[in-house]
XYZ file of C-alpha atoms in Angstrom:
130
model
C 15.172 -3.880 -13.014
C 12.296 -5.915 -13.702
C 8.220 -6.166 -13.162
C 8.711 -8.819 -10.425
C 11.403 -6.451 -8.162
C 8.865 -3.066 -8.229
C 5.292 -4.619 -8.421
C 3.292 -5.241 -5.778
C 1.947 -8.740 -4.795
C -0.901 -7.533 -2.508
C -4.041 -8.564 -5.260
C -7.387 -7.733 -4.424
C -9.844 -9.664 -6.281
C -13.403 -9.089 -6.091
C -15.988 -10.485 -8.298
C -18.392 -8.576 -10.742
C -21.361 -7.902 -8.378
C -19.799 -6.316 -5.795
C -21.030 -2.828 -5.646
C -18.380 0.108 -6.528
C -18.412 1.278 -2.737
C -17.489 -2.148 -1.651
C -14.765 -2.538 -3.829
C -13.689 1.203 -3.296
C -13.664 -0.106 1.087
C -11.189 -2.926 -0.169
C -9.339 -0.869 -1.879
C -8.825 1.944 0.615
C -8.292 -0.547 3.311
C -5.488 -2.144 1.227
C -4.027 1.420 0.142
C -4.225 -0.246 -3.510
C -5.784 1.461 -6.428
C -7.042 -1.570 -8.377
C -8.765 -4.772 -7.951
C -8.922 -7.456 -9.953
C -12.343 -8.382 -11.551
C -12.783 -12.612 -11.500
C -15.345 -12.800 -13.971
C -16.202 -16.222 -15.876
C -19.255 -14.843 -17.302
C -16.974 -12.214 -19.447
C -14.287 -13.915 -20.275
C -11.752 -13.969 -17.029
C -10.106 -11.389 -15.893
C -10.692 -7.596 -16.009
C -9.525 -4.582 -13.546
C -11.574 -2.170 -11.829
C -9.205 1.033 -10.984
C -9.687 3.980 -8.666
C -10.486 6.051 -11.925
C -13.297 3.686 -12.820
C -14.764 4.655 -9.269
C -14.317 7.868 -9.606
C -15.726 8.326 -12.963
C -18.735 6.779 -12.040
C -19.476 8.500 -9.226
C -18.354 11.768 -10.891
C -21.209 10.617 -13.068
C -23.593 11.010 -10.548
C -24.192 6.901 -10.314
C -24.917 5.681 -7.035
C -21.709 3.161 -5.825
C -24.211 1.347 -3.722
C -25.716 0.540 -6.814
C -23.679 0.302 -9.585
C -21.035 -2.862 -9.898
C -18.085 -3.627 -10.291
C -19.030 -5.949 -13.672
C -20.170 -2.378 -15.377
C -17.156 -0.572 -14.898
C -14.511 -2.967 -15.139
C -11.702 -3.253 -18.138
C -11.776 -6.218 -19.937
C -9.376 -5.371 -22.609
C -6.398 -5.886 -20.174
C -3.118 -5.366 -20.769
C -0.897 -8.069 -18.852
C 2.678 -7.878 -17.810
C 5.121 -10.880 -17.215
C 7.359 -10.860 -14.163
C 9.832 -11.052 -16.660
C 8.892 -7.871 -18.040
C 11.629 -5.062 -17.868
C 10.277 -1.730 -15.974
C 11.002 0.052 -19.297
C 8.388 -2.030 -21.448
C 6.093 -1.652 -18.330
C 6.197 1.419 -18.472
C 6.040 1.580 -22.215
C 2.548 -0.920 -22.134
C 1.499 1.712 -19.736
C 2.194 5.379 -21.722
C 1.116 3.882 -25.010
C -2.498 2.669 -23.431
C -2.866 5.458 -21.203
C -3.054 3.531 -18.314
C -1.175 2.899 -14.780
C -1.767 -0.614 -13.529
C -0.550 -3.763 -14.937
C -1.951 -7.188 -13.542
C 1.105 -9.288 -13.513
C 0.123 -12.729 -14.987
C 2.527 -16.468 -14.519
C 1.053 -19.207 -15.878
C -2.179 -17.191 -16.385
C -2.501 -16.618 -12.599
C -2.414 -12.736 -11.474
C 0.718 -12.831 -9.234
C 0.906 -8.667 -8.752
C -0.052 -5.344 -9.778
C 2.427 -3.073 -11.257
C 1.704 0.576 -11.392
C 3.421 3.543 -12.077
C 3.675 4.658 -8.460
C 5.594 0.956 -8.111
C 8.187 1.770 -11.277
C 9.234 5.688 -10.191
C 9.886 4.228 -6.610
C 12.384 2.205 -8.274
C 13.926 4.741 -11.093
C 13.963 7.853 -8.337
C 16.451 6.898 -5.552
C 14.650 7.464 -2.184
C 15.345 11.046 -0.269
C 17.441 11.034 1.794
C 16.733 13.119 5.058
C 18.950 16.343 5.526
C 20.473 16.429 9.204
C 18.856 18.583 11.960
């Protein structure tokens, strides 16, 4: 199975200023637990994660406050549609991460994460009769 059958092609992008509670509002809103950061100024794109929010609050940094731009990963680690769910998932255990922006042509097309990739490897339950 590959990247392009498990990912998921809802992408929330949000720019660097937006403050970590209004990211964290489009995030819960889309049930998603990344965003992807558009930021020229820094090179493209970067990915703010549920973690990142959580960290920073955990911190005891205000999320009305703090942005996006401060907390987001620039180092990304992109997947191809193309990508098997194995080497996804081997991207993702070796960098200790669990989304993947899915990149064609250099445009995200997805998010991968490893929610997506053990819906596909564990077959759904099946509900025992009444």
């Amino acid at each position: 199975m590959l990247v392009h059958d498990a990912m998921s092609t809802v992408v929330l992008t949000i720019g660097p200023d937006h403050t970590l509670r209004q990211a964290a509002a489009l995030m819960s809103a889309r049930r998603i637990g990344a965003a992807v950061v558009l930021d020229p100024d820094a090179g493209g794109l970067g990915i703010l994660t549920e973690r990142d929010v959580l960290n920073s609050v955990g911190l005891g940094q205000n999320p009305d406050i703090e942005r996006a731009h401060d907390h987001t990963t620039t180092d990304v680690v992109f997947a191809a549609p193309s990508w098997t769910l194995e080497e996804a998932a081997r991207a993702m255990a070796h960098g200790g991460f669990r989304h993947l922006i899915v990149l064609d042509r250099g445009d995200p097309i997805g998010i991968v994460s490893v929610r997506d990739i053990i819906r596909c490897w564990v077959p759904a339950r099946q509900h025992a009769p009444a």
